[in-house]
GROMACS .gro file of N, CA, C and O in nm:
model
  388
    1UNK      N    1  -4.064  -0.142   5.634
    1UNK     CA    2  -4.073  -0.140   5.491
    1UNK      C    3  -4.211  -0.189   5.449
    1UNK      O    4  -4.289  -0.263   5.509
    2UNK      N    5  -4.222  -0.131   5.337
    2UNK     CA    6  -4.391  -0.161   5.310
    2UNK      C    7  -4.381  -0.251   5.171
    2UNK      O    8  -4.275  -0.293   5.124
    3UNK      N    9  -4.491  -0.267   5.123
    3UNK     CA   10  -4.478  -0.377   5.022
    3UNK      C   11  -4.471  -0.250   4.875
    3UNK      O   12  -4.419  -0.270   4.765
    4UNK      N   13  -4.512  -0.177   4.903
    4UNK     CA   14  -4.491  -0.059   4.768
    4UNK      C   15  -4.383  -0.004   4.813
    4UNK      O   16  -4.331   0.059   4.721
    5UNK      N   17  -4.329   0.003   4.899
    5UNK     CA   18  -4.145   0.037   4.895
    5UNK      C   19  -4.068  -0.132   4.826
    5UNK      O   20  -3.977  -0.124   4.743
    6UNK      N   21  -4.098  -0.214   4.855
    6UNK     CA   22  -4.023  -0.313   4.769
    6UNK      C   23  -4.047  -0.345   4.668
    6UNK      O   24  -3.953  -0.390   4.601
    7UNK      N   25  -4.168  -0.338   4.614
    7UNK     CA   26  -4.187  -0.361   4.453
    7UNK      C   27  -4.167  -0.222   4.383
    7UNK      O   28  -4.189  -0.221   4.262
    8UNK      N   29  -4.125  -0.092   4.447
    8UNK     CA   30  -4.049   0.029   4.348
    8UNK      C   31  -3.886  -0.027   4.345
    8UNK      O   32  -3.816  -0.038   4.245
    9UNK      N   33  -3.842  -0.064   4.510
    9UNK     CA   34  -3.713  -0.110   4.483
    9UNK      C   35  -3.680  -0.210   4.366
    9UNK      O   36  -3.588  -0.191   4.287
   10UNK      N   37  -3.771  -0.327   4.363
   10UNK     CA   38  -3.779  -0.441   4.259
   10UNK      C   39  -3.768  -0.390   4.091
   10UNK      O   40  -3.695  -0.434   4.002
   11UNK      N   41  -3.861  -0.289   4.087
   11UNK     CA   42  -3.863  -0.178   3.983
   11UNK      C   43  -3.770  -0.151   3.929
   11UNK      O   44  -3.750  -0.202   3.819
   12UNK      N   45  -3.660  -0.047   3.995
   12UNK     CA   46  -3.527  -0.011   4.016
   12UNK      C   47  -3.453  -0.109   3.990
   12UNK      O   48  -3.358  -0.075   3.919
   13UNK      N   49  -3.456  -0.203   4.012
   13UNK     CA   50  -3.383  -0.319   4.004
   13UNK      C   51  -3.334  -0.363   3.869
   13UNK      O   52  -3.236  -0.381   3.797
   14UNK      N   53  -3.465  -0.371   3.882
   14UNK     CA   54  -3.488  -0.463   3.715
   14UNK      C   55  -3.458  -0.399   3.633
   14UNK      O   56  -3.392  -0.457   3.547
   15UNK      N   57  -3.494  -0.211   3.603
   15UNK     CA   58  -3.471  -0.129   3.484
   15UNK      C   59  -3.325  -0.116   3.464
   15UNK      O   60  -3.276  -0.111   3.351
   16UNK      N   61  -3.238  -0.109   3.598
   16UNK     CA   62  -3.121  -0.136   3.610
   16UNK      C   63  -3.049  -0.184   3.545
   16UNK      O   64  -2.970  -0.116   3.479
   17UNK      N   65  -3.053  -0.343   3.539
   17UNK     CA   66  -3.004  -0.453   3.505
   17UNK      C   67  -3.058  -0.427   3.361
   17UNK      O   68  -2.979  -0.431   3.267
   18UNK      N   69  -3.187  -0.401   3.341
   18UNK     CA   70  -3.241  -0.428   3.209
   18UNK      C   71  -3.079  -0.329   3.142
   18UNK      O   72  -2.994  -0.382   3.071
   19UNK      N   73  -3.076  -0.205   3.181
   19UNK     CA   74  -2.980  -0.122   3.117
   19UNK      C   75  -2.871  -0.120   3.106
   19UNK      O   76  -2.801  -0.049   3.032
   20UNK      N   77  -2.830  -0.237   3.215
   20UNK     CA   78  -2.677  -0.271   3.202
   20UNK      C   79  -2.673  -0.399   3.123
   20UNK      O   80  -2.560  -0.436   3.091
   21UNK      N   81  -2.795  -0.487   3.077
   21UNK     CA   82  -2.746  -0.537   2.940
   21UNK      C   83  -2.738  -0.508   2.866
   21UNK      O   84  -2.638  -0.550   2.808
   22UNK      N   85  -2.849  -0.384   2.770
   22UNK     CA   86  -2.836  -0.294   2.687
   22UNK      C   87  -2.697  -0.267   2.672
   22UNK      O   88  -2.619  -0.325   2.595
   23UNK      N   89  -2.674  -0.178   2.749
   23UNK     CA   90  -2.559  -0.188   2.709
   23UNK      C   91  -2.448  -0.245   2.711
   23UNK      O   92  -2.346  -0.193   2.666
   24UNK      N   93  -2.452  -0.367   2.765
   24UNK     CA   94  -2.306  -0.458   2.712
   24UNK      C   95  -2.338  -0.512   2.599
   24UNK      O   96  -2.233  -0.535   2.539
   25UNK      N   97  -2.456  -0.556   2.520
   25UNK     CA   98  -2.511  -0.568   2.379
   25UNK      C   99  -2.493  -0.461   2.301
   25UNK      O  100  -2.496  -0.465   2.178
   26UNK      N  101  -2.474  -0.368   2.363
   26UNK     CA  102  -2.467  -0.225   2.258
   26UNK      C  103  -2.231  -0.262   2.251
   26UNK      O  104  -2.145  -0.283   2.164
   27UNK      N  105  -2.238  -0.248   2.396
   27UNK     CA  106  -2.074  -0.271   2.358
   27UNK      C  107  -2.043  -0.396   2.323
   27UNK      O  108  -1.931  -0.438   2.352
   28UNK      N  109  -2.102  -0.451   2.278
   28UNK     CA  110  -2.025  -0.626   2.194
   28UNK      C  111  -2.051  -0.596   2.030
   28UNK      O  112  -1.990  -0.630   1.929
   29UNK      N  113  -2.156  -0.527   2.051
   29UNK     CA  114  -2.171  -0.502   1.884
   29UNK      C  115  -2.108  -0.423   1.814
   29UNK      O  116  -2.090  -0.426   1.692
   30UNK      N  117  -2.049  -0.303   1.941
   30UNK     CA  118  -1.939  -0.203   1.871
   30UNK      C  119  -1.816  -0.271   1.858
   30UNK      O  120  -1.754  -0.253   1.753
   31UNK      N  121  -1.765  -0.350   1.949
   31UNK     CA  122  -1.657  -0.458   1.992
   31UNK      C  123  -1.663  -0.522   1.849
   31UNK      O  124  -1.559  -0.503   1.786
   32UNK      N  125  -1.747  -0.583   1.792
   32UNK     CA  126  -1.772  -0.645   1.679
   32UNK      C  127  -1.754  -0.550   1.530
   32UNK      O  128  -1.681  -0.587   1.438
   33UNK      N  129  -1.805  -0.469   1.530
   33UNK     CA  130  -1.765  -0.364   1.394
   33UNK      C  131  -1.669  -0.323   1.417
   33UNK      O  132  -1.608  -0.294   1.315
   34UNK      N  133  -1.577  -0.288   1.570
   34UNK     CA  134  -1.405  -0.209   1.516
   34UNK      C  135  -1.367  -0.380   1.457
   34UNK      O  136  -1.337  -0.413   1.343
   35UNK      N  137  -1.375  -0.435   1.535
   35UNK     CA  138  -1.244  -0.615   1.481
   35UNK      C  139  -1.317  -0.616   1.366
   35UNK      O  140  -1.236  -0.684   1.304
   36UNK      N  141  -1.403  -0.598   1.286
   36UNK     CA  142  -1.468  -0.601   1.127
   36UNK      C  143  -1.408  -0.491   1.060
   36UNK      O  144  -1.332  -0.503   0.964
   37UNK      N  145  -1.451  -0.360   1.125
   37UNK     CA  146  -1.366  -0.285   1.032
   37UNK      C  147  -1.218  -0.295   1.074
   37UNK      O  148  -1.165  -0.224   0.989
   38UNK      N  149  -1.116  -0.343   1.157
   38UNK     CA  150  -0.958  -0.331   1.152
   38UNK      C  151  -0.897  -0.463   1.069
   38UNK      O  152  -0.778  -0.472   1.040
   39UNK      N  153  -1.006  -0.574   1.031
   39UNK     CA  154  -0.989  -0.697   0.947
   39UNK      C  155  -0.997  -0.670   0.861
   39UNK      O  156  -0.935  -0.748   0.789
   40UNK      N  157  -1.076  -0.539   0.768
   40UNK     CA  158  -1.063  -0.474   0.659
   40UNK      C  159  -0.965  -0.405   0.612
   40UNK      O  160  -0.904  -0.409   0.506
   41UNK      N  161  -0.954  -0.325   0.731
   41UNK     CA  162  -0.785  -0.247   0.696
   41UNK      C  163  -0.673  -0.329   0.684
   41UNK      O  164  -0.578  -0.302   0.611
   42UNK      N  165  -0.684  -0.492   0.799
   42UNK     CA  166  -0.546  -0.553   0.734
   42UNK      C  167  -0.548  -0.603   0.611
   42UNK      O  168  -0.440  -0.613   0.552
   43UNK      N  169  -0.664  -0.645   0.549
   43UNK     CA  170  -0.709  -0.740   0.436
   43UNK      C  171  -0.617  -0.638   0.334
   43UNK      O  172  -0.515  -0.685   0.284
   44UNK      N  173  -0.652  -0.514   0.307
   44UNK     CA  174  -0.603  -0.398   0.242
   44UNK      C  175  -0.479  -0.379   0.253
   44UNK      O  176  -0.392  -0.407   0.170
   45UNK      N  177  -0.467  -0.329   0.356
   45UNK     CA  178  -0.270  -0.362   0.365
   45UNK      C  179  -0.194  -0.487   0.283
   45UNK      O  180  -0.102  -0.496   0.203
   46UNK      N  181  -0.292  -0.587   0.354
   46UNK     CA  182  -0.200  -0.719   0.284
   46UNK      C  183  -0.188  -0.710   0.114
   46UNK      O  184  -0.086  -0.715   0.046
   47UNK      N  185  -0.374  -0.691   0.059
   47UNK     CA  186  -0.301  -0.705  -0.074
   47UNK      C  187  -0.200  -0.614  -0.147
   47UNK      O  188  -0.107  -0.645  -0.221
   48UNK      N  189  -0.253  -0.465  -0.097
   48UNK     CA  190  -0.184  -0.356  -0.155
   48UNK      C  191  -0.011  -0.391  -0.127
   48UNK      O  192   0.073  -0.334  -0.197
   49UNK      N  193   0.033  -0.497  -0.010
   49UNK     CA  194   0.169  -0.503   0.003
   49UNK      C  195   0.165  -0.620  -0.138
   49UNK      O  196   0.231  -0.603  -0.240
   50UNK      N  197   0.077  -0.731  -0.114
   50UNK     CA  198   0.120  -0.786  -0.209
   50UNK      C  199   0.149  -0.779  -0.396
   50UNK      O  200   0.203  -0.843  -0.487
   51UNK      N  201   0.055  -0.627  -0.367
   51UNK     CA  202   0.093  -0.622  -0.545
   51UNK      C  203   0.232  -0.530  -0.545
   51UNK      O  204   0.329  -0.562  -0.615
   52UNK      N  205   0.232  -0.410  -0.460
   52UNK     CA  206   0.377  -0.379  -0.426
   52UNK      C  207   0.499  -0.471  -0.451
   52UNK      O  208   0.593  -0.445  -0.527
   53UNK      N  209   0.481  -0.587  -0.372
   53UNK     CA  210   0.615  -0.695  -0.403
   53UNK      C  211   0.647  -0.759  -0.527
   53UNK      O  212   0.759  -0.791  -0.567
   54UNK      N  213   0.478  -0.783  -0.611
   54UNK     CA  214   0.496  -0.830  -0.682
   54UNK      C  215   0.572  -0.717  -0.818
   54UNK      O  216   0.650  -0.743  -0.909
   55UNK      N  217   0.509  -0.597  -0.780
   55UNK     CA  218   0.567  -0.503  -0.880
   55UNK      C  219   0.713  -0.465  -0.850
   55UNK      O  220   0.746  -0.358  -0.902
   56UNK      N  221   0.790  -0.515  -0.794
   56UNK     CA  222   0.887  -0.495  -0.763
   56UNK      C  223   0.961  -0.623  -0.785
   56UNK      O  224   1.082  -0.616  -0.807
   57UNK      N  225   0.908  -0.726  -0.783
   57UNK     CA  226   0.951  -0.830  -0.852
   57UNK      C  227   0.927  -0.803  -1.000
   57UNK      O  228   1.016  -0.858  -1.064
   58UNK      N  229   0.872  -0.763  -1.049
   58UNK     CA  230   0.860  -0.735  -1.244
   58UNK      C  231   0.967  -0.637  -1.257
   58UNK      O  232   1.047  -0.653  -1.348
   59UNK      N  233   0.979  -0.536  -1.178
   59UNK     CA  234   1.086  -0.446  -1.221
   59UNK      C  235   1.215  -0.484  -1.201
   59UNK      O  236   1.318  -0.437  -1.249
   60UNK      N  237   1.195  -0.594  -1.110
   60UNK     CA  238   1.392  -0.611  -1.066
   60UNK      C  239   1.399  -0.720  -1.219
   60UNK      O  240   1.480  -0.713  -1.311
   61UNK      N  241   1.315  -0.790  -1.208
   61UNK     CA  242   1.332  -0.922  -1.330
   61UNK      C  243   1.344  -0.859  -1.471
   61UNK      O  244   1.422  -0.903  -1.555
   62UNK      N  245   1.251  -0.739  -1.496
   62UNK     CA  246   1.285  -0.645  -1.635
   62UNK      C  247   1.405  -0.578  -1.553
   62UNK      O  248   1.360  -0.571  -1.439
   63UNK      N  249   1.491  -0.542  -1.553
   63UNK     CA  250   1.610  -0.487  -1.429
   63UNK      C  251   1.722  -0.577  -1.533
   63UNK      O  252   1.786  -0.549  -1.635
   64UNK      N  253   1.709  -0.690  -1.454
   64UNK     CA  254   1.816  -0.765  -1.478
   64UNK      C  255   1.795  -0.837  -1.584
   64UNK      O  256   1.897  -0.905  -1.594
   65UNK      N  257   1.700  -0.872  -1.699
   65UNK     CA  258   1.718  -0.915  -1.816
   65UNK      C  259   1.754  -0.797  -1.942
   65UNK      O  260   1.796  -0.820  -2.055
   66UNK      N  261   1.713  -0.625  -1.859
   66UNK     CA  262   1.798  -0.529  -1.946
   66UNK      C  263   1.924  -0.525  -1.895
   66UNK      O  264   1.972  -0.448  -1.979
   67UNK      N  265   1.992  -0.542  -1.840
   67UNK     CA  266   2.131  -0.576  -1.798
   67UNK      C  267   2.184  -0.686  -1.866
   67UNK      O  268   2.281  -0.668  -1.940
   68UNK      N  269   2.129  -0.807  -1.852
   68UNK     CA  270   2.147  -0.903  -1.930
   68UNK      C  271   2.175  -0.900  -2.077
   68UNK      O  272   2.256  -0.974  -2.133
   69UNK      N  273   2.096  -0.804  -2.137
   69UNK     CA  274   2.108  -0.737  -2.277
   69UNK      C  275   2.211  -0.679  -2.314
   69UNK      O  276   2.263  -0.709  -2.422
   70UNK      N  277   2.275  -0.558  -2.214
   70UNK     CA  278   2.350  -0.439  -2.250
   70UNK      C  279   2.464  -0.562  -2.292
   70UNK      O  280   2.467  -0.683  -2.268
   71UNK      N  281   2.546  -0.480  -2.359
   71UNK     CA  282   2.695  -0.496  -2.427
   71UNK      C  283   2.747  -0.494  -2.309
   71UNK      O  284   2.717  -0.422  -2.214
   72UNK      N  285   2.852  -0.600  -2.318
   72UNK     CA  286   2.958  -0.591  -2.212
   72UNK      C  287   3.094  -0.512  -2.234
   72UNK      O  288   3.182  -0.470  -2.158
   73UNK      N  289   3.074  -0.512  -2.366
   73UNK     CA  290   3.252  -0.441  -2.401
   73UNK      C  291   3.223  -0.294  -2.389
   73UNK      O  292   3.118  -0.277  -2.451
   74UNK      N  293   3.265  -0.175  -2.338
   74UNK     CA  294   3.243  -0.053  -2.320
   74UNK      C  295   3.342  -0.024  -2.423
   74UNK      O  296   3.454  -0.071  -2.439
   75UNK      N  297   3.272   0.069  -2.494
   75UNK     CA  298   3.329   0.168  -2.556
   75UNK      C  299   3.396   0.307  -2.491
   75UNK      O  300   3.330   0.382  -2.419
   76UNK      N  301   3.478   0.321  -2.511
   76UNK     CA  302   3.553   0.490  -2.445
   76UNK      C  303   3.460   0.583  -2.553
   76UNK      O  304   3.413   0.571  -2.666
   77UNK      N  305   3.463   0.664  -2.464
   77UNK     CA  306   3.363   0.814  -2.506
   77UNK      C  307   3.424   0.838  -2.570
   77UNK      O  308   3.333   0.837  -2.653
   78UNK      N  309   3.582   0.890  -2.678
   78UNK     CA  310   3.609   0.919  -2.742
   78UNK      C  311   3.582   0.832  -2.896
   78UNK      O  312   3.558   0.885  -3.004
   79UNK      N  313   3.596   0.670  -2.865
   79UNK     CA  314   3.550   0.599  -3.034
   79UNK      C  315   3.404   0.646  -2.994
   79UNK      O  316   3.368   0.692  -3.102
   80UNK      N  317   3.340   0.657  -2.943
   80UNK     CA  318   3.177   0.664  -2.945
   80UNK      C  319   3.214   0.774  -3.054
   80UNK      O  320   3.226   0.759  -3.175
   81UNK      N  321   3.224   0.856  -3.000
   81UNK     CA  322   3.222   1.023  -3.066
   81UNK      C  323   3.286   1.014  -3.207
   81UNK      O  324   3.232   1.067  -3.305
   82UNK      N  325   3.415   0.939  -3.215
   82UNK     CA  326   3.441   0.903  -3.364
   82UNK      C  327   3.354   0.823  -3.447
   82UNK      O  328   3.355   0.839  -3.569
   83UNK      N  329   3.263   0.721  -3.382
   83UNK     CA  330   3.172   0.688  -3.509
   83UNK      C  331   3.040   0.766  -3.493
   83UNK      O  332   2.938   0.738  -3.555
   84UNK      N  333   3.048   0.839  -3.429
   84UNK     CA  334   2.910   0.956  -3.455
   84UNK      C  335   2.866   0.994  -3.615
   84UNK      O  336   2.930   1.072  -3.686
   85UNK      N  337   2.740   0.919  -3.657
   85UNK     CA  338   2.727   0.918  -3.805
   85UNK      C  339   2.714   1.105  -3.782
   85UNK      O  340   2.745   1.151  -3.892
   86UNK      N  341   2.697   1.165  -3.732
   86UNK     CA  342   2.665   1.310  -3.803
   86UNK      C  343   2.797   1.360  -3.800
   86UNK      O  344   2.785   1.476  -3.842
   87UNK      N  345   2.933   1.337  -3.772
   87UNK     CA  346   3.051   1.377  -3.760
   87UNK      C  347   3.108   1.351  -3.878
   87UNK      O  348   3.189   1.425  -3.934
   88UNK      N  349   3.052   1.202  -3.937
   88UNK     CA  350   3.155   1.110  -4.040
   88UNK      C  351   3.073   1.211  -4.187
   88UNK      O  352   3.141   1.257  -4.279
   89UNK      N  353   2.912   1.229  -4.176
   89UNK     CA  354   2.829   1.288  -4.257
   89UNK      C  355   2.929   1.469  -4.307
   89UNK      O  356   2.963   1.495  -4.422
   90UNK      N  357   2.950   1.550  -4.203
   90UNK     CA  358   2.955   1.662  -4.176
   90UNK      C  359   3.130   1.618  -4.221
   90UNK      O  360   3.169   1.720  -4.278
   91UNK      N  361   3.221   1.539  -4.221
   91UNK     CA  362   3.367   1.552  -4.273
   91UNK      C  363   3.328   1.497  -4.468
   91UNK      O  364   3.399   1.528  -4.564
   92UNK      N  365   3.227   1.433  -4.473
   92UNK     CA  366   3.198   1.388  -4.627
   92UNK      C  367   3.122   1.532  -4.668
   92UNK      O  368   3.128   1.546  -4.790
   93UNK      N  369   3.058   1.635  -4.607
   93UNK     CA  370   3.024   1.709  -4.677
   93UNK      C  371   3.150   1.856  -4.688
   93UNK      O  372   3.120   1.964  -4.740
   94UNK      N  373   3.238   1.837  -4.648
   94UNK     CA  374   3.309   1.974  -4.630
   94UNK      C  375   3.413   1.948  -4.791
   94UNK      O  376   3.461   1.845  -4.839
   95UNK      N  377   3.414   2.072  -4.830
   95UNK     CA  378   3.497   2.070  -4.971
   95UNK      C  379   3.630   2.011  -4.976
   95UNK      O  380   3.679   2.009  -4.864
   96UNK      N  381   3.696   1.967  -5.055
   96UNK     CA  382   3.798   1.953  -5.083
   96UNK      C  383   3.928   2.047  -5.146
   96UNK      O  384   3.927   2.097  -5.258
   97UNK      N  385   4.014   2.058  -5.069
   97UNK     CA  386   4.109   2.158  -5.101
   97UNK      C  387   4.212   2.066  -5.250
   97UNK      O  388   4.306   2.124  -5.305
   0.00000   0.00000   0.00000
């Protein structure tokens, strides 16, 4: 072996290595933007669930304070229909025999 066969090997060596840090710096930094961008997508999920729940909490709570409202005594469909003002209107307008 000669001394210019070991300092090309040395050469080789080094550009080597130089390129296999490159790129594990190149893959830590990609490593680094997916966990940045998939911390974004949960951040998003989370709130979008949290206004979801919360809107679903306003609707059950308007829900049950219009329930709370309605009349409890049911009327039968037939008195409904007897106090129908356009029924009581329409027997006050028909002639008298």
């Amino acid at each position: 072996m000669t001394v210019s066969n070991s300092n090309e090997a040395k050469a080789r060596a080094e550009a080597n290595f130089k390129r296999k840090e490159e790129k594990a710096r190149e893959s830590n930094k990609a490593w680094a933007d997916y966990q940045a961008q998939y911390r974004g997508v949960d951040e998003k999920i989370a709130r979008l669930k949290a206004l979801r729940l919360g809107k679903e909490a306003a609707e059950a709570a308007a829900k049950g304070k219009k329930e709370a409202q309605a009349p409890t005594n049911k009327v039968s469909p037939r008195s409904r229909w007897n106090r129908d003002p356009r029924k009581i209107l329409s027997l006050d307008l028909q002639p008298h025999e």
